[in-house]
mmCIF file of C-alpha atoms and ligand atoms in Angstrom:
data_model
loop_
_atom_site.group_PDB
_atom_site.id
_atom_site.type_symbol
_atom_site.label_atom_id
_atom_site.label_comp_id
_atom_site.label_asym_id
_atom_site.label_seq_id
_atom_site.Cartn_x
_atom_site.Cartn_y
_atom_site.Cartn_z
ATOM 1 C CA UNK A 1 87.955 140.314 88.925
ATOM 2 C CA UNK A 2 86.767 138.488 91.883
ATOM 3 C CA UNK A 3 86.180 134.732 91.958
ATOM 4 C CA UNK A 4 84.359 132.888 95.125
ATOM 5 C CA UNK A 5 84.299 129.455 95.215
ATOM 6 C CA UNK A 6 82.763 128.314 98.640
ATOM 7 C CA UNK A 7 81.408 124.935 100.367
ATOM 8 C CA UNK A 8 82.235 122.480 102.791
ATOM 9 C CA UNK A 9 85.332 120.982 103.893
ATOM 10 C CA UNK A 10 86.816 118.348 101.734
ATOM 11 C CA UNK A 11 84.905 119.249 98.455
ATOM 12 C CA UNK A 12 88.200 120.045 96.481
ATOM 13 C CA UNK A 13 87.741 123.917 97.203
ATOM 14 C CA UNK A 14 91.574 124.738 97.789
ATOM 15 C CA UNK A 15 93.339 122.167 95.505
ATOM 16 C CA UNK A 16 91.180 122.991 92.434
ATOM 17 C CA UNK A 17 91.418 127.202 93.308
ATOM 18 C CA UNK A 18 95.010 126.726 93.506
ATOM 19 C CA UNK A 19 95.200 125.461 89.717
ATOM 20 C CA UNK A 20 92.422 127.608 88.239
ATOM 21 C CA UNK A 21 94.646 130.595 89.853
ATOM 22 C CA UNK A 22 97.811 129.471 88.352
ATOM 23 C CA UNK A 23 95.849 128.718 84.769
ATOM 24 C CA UNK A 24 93.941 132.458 84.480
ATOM 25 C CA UNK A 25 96.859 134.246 86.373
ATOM 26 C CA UNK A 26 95.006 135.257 89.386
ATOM 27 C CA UNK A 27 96.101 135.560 93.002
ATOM 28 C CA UNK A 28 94.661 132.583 95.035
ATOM 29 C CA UNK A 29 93.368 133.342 98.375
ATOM 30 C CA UNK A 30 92.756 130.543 101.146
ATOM 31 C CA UNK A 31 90.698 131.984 103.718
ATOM 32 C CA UNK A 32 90.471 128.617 105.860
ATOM 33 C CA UNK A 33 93.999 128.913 106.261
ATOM 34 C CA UNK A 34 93.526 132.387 108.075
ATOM 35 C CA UNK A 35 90.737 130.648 110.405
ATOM 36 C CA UNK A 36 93.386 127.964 111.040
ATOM 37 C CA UNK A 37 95.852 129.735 111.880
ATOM 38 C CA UNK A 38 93.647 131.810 113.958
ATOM 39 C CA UNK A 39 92.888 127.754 115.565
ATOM 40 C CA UNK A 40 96.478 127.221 116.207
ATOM 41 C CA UNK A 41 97.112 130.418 118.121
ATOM 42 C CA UNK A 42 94.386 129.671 120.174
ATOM 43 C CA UNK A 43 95.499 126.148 120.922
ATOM 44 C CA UNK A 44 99.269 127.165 121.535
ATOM 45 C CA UNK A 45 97.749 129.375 124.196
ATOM 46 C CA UNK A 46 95.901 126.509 125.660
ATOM 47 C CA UNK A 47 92.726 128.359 125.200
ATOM 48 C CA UNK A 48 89.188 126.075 125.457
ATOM 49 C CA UNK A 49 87.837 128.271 122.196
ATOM 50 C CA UNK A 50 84.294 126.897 122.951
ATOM 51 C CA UNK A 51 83.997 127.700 126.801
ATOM 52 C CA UNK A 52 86.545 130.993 126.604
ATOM 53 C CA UNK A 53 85.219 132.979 123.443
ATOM 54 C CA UNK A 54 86.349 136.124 124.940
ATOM 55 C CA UNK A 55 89.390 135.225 125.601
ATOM 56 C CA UNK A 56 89.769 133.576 121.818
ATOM 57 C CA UNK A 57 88.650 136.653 120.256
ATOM 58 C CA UNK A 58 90.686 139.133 122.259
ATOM 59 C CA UNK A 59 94.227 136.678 121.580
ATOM 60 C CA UNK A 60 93.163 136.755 117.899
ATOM 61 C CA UNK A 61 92.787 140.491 118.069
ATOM 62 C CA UNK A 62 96.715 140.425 119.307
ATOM 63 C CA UNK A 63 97.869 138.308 116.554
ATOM 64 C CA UNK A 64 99.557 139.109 112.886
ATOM 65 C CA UNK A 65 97.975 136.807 110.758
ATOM 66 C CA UNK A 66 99.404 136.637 106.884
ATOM 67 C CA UNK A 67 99.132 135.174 103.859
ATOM 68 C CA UNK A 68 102.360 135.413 101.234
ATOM 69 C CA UNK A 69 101.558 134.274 97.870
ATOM 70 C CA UNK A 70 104.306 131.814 96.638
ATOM 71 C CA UNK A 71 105.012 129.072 93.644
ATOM 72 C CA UNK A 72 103.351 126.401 95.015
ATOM 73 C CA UNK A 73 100.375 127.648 96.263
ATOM 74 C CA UNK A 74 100.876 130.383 99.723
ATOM 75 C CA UNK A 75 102.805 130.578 103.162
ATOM 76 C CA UNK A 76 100.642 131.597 106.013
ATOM 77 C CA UNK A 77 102.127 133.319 108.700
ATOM 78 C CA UNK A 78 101.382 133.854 112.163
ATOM 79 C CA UNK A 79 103.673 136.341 113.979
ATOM 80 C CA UNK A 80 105.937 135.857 111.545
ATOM 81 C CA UNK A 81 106.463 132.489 111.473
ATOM 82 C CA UNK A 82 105.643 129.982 108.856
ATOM 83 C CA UNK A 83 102.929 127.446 110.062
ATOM 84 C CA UNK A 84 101.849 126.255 106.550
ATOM 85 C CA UNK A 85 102.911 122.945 107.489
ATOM 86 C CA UNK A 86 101.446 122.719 110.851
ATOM 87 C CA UNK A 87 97.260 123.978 110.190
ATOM 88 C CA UNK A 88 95.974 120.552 108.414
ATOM 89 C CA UNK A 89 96.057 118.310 111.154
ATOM 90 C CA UNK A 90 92.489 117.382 112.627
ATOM 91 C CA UNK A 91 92.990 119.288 115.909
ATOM 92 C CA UNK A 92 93.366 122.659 114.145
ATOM 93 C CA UNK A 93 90.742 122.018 111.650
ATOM 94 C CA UNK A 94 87.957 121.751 114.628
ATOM 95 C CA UNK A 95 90.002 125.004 116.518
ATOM 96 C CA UNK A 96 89.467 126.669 113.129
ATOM 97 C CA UNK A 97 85.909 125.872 112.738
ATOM 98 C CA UNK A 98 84.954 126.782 116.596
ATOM 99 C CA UNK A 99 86.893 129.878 116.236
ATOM 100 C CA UNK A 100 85.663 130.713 113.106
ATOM 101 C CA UNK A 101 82.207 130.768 114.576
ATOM 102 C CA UNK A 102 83.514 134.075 116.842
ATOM 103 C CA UNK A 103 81.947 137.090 115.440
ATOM 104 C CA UNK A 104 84.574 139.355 116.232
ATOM 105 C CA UNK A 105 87.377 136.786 114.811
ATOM 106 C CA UNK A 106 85.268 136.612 112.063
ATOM 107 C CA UNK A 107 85.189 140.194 111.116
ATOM 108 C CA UNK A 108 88.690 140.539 111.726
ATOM 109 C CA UNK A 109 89.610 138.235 109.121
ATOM 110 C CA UNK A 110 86.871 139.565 106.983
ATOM 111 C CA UNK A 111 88.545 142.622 107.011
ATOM 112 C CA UNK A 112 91.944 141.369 106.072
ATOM 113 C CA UNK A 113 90.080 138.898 103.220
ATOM 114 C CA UNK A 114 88.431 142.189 101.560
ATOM 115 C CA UNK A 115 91.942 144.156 101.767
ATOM 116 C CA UNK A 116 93.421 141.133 100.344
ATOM 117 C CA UNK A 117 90.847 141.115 97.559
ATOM 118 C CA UNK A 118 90.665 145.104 97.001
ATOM 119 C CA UNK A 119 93.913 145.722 94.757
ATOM 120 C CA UNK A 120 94.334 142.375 92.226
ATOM 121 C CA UNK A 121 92.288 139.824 90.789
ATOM 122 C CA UNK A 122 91.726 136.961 92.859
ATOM 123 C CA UNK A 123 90.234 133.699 93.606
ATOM 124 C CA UNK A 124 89.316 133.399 97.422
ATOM 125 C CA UNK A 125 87.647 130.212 98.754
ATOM 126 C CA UNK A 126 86.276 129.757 101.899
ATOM 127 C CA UNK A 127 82.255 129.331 103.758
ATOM 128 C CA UNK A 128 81.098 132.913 103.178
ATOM 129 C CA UNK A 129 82.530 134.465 100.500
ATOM 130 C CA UNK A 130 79.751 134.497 97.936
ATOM 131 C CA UNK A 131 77.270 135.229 100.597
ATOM 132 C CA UNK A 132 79.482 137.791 102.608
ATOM 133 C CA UNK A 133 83.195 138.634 102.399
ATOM 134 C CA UNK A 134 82.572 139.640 98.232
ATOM 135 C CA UNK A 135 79.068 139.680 97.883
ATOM 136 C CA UNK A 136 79.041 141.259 94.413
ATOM 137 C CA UNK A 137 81.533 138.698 93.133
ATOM 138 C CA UNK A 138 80.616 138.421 89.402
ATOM 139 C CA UNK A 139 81.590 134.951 89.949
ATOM 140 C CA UNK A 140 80.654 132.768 92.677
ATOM 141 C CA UNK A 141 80.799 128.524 92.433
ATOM 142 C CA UNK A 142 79.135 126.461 95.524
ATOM 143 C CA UNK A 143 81.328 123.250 95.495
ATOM 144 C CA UNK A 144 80.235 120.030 97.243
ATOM 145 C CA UNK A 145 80.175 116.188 97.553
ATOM 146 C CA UNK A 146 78.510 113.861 99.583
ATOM 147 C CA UNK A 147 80.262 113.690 103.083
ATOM 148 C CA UNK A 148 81.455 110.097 102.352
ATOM 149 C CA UNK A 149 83.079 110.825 99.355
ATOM 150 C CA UNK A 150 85.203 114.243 101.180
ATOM 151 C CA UNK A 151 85.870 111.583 103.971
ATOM 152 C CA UNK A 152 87.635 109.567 101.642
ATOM 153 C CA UNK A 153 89.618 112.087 99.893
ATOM 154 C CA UNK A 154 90.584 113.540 103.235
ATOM 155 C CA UNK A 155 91.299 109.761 104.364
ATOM 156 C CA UNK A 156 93.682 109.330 101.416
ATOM 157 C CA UNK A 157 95.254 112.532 102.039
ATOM 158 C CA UNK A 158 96.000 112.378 105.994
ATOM 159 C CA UNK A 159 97.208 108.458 104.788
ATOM 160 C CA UNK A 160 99.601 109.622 101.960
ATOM 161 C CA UNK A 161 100.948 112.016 104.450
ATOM 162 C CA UNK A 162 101.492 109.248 106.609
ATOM 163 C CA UNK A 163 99.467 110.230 109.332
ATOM 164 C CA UNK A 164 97.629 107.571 110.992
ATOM 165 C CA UNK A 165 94.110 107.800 110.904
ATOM 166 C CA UNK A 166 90.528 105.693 110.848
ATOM 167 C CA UNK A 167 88.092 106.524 108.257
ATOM 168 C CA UNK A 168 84.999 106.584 110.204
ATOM 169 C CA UNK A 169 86.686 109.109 112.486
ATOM 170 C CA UNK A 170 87.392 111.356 109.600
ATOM 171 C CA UNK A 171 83.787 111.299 108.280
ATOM 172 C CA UNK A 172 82.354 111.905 111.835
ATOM 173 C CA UNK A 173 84.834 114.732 112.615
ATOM 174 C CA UNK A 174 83.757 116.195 108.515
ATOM 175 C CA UNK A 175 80.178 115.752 109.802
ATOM 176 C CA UNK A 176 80.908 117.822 112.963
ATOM 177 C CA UNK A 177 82.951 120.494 111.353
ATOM 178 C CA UNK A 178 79.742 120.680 108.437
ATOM 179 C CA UNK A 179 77.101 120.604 110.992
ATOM 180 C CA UNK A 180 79.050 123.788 113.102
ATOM 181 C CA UNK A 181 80.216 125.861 109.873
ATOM 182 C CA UNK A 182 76.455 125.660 108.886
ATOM 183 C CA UNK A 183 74.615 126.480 112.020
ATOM 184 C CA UNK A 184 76.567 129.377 113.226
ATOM 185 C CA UNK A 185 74.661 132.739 113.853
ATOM 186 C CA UNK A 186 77.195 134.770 111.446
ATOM 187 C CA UNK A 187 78.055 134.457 108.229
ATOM 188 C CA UNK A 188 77.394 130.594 108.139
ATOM 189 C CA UNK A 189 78.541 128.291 105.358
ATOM 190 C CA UNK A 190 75.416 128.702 102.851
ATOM 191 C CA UNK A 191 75.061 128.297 99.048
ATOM 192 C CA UNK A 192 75.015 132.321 97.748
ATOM 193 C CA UNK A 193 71.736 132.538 95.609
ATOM 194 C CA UNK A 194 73.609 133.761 92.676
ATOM 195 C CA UNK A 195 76.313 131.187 92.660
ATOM 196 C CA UNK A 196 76.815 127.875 90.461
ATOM 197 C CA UNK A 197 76.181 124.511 92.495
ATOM 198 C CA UNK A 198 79.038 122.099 91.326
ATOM 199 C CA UNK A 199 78.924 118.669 93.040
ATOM 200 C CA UNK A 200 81.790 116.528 92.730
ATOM 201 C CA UNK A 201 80.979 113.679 94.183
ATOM 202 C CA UNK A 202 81.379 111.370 90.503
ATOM 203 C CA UNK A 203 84.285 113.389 89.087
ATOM 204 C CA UNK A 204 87.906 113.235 89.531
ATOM 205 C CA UNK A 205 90.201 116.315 90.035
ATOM 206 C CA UNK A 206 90.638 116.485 86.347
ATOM 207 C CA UNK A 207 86.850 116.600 84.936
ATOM 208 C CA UNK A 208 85.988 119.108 88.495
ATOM 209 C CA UNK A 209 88.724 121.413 87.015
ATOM 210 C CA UNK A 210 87.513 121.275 83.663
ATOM 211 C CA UNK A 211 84.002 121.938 84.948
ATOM 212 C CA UNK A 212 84.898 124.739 87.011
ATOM 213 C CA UNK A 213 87.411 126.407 84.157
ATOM 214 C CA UNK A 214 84.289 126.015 81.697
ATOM 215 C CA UNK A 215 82.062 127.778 83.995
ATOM 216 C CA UNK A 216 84.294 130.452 84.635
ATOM 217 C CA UNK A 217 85.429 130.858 81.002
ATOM 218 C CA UNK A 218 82.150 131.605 79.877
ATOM 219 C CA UNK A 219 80.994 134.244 82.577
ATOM 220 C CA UNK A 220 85.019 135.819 82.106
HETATM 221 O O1 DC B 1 88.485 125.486 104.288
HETATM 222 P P1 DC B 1 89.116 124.934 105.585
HETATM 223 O O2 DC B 1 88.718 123.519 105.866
HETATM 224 O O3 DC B 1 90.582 125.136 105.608
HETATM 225 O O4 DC B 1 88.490 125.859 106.759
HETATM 226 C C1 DC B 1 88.750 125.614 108.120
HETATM 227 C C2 DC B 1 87.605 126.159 108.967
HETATM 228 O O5 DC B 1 87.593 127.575 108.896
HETATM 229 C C3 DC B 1 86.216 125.705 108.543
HETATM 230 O O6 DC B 1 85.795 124.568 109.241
HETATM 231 C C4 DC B 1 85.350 126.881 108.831
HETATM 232 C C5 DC B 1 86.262 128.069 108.842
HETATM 233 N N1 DC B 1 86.102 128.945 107.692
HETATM 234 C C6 DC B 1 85.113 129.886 107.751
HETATM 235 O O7 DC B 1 84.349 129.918 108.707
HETATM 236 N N2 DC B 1 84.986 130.801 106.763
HETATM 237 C C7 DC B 1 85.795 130.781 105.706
HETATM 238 N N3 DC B 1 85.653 131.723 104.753
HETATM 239 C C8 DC B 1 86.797 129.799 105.598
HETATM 240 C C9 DC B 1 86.920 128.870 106.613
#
């Protein structure tokens, strides 16, 4: 069984697949962290991803990028090493998204996404999966909310982490990230045809679970 649940940043895509994994026993899948951790590589190597695409696509090429199911959610790996706790930050989110707009990164990861996907039932979130990485998903959820109200929750998030950071800075840099995910030539972030829009924009984590577990309970 194959679950995709895409949209844009800050709609409650990972949080929420993490649970509804956990509750029906599937294997969760985060493909933004992939695309992150493709970001950070690029970034460690000092690499301008916009102006050097070549030389972005051939590092990511070089690189062993993982994901390890665990308890509380996944490790992702790069090389070996465990950079779960270093992709969230706003620099690597905007590395992700330009490098995620690569074609050859992209089909790369793709690649790794469909092995991923090939042996156990899964839910895998992400821009494209509905429309690309599984298009024959028998399940596919398009999950959004206005860009203020993802600026917020991301707000509140970076805050509780104690990170210092300004709101309207967060909603411009959500705007950006929306505005290059959706305009890329490949595989761009795009509602799948056959997929169920969910906007969560007036519900709170607990009523967008229940939502999503309805919807996915009665297609099951
Ligand atoms: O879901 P996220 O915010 O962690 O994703 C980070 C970036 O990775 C996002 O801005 C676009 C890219 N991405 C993508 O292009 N395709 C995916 N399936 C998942 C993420």
């Amino acid at each position: 069984m194959q679950i995709a649940i895409d949209g844009p940043g800050g709609a409650g895509k990972s949080t929420l697949s993490k649970k509804l994994a956990k509750q029906l026993g599937f294997v969760y899948i985060d493909t933004g962290a992939m695309y992150r951790a493709a970001g950070l590589a690029c970034l460690r190597k000092g690499i301008d991803i916009r102006n050097q695409k070549d030389e972005a696509a051939a590092l990511v090429e070089t690189v062993l990028i993982d994901l390890i199911p665990a308890e509380a959610g996944q490790r992702i790996m790069l090389d070996g090493e465990d950079i779960t706790g270093l992709i969230r930050t706003p620099e690597v989110s905007m590395a992700a998204s330009d490098v995620s707009a690569i074609p050859a990164v992209r089909l790369r990861l793709v690649e790794l996404q469909r092995a991923l996907a090939a042996t156990r039932d899964v839910i895998m979130d992400g821009r494209d999966i509905g429309t690309y990485v599984l298009p024959d998903a028998p399940i596919k959820i398009f999950l959004t909310a206005t860009p203020e109200e993802r600026a917020k929750r991301r707000y509140i998030e970076l805050t509780e982490k104690g990170e210092a950071c300004d709101y309207e800075q967060v909603l411009a840099e959500l705007k950006e990230r929306d505005h290059n995910d959706s305009t890329r030539a490949f595989a761009p972030l795009k509602q799948a045809e056959d997929s169920v829009l969910v906007d969560t924009s007036s519900l709170n984590f607990e009523e967008s679970f229940e939502h999503l577990l309805s919807i996915i309970k009665e297609r099951l």
